[in-house]
mmCIF file of C-alpha atoms in Angstrom:
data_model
loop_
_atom_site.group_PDB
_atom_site.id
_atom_site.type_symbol
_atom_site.label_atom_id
_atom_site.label_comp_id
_atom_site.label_asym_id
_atom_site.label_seq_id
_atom_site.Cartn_x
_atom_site.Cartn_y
_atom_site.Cartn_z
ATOM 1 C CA UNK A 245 0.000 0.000 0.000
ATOM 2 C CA UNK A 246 3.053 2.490 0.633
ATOM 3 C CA UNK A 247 4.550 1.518 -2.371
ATOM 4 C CA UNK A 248 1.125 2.803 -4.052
ATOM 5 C CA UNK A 249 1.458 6.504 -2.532
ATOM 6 C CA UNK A 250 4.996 6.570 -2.979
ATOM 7 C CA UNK A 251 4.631 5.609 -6.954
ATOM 8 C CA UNK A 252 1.277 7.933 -6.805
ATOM 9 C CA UNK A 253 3.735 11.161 -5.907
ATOM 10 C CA UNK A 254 5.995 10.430 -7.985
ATOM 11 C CA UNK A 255 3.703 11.048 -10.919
ATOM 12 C CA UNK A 256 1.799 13.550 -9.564
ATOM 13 C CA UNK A 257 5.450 15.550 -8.782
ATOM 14 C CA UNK A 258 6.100 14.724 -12.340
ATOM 15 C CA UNK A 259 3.061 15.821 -14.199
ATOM 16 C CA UNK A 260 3.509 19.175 -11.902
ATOM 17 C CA UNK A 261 7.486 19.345 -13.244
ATOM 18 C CA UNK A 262 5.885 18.887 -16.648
ATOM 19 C CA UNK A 263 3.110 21.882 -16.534
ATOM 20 C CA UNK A 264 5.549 24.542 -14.939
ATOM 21 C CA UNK A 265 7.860 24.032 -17.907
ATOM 22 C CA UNK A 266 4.829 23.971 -20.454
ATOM 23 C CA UNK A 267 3.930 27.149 -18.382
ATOM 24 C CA UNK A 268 7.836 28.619 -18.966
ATOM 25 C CA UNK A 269 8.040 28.079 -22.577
ATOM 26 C CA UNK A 270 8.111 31.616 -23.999
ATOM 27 C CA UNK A 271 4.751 32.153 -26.138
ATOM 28 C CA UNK A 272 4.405 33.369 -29.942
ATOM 29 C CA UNK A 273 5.037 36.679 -30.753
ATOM 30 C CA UNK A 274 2.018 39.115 -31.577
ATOM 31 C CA UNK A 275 4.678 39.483 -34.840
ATOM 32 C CA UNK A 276 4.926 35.705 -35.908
ATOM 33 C CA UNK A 277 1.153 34.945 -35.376
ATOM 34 C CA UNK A 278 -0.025 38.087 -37.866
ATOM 35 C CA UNK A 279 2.830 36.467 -40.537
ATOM 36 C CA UNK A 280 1.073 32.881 -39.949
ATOM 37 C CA UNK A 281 -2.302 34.746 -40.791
ATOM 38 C CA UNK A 282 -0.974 36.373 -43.734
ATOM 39 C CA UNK A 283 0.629 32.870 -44.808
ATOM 40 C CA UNK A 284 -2.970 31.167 -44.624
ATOM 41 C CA UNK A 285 -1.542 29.020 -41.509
ATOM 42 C CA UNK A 286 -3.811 30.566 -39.086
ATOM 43 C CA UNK A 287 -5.724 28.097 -37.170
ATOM 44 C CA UNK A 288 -9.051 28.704 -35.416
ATOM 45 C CA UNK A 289 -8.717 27.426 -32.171
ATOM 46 C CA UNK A 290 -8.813 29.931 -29.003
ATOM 47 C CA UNK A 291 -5.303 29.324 -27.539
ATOM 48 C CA UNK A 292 -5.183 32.687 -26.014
ATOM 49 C CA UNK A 293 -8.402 32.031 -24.788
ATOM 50 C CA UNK A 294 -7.949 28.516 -23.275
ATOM 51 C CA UNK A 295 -4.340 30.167 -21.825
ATOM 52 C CA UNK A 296 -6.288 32.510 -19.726
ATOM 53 C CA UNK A 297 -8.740 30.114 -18.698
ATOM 54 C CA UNK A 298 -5.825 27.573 -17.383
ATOM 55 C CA UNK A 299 -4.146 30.655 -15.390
ATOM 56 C CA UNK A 300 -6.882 31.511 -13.794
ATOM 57 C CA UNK A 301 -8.096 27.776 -12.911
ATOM 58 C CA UNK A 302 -4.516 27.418 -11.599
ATOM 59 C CA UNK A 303 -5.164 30.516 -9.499
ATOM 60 C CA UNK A 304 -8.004 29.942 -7.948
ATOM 61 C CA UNK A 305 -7.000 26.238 -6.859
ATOM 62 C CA UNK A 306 -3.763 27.955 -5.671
ATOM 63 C CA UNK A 307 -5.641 30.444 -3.657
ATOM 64 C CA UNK A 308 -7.994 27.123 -2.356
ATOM 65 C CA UNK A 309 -5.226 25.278 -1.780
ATOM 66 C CA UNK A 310 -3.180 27.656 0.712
ATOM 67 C CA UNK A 311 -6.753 27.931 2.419
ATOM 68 C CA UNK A 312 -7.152 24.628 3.169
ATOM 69 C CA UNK A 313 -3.330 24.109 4.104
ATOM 70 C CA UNK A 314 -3.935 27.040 6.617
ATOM 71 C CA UNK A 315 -6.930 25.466 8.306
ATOM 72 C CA UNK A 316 -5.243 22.722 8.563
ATOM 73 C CA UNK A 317 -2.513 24.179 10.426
ATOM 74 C CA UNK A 318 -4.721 26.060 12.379
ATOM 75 C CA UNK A 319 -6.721 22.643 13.657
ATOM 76 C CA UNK A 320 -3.478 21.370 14.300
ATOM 77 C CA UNK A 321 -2.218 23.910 16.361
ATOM 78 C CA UNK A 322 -5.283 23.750 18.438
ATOM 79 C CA UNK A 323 -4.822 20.329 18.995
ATOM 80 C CA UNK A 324 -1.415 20.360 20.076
ATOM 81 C CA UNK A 325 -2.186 23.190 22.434
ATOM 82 C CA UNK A 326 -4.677 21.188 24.109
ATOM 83 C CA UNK A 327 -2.569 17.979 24.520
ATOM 84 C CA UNK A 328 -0.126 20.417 26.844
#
């Protein structure tokens, strides 16, 4: 059963490793993408769109996430100050 959290991390740490560098990879010029549409390459899908919608879903769950790690600390510290 350990073996099944520790191998369950390890993905999860490297699908996280994998996202921040698709995050870092520098995005298309405002130059190159109006030379694409002049070329007939555009393409119609919303990437702009869909980038913006995946920052602020990785926001939000961000902003969750500290929440919940605080109230967890918070119940912990109560419960350790009880126990003395």
């Amino acid at each position: 059963m350990i073996d099944l959290f520790l191998e369950l991390a390890l993905v999860i740490s490297l699908g996280a490793i994998v996202y921040l560098m698709a995050i870092a990879v520098p995005r298309v010029g405002e130059e190159e993408a109006k030379s694409a549409k002049k070329n007939g390459r555009s393409t119609n899908l919303p990437l702009e769109d869909f980038d913006l919608l995946l920052k602020n879903l990785r926001d939000k769950l961000l902003r969750r996430t500290k929440i919940v790690i605080m109230k967890i600390d918070n119940f912990l510290s109560r419960k350790l100050k009880r126990e003395e």
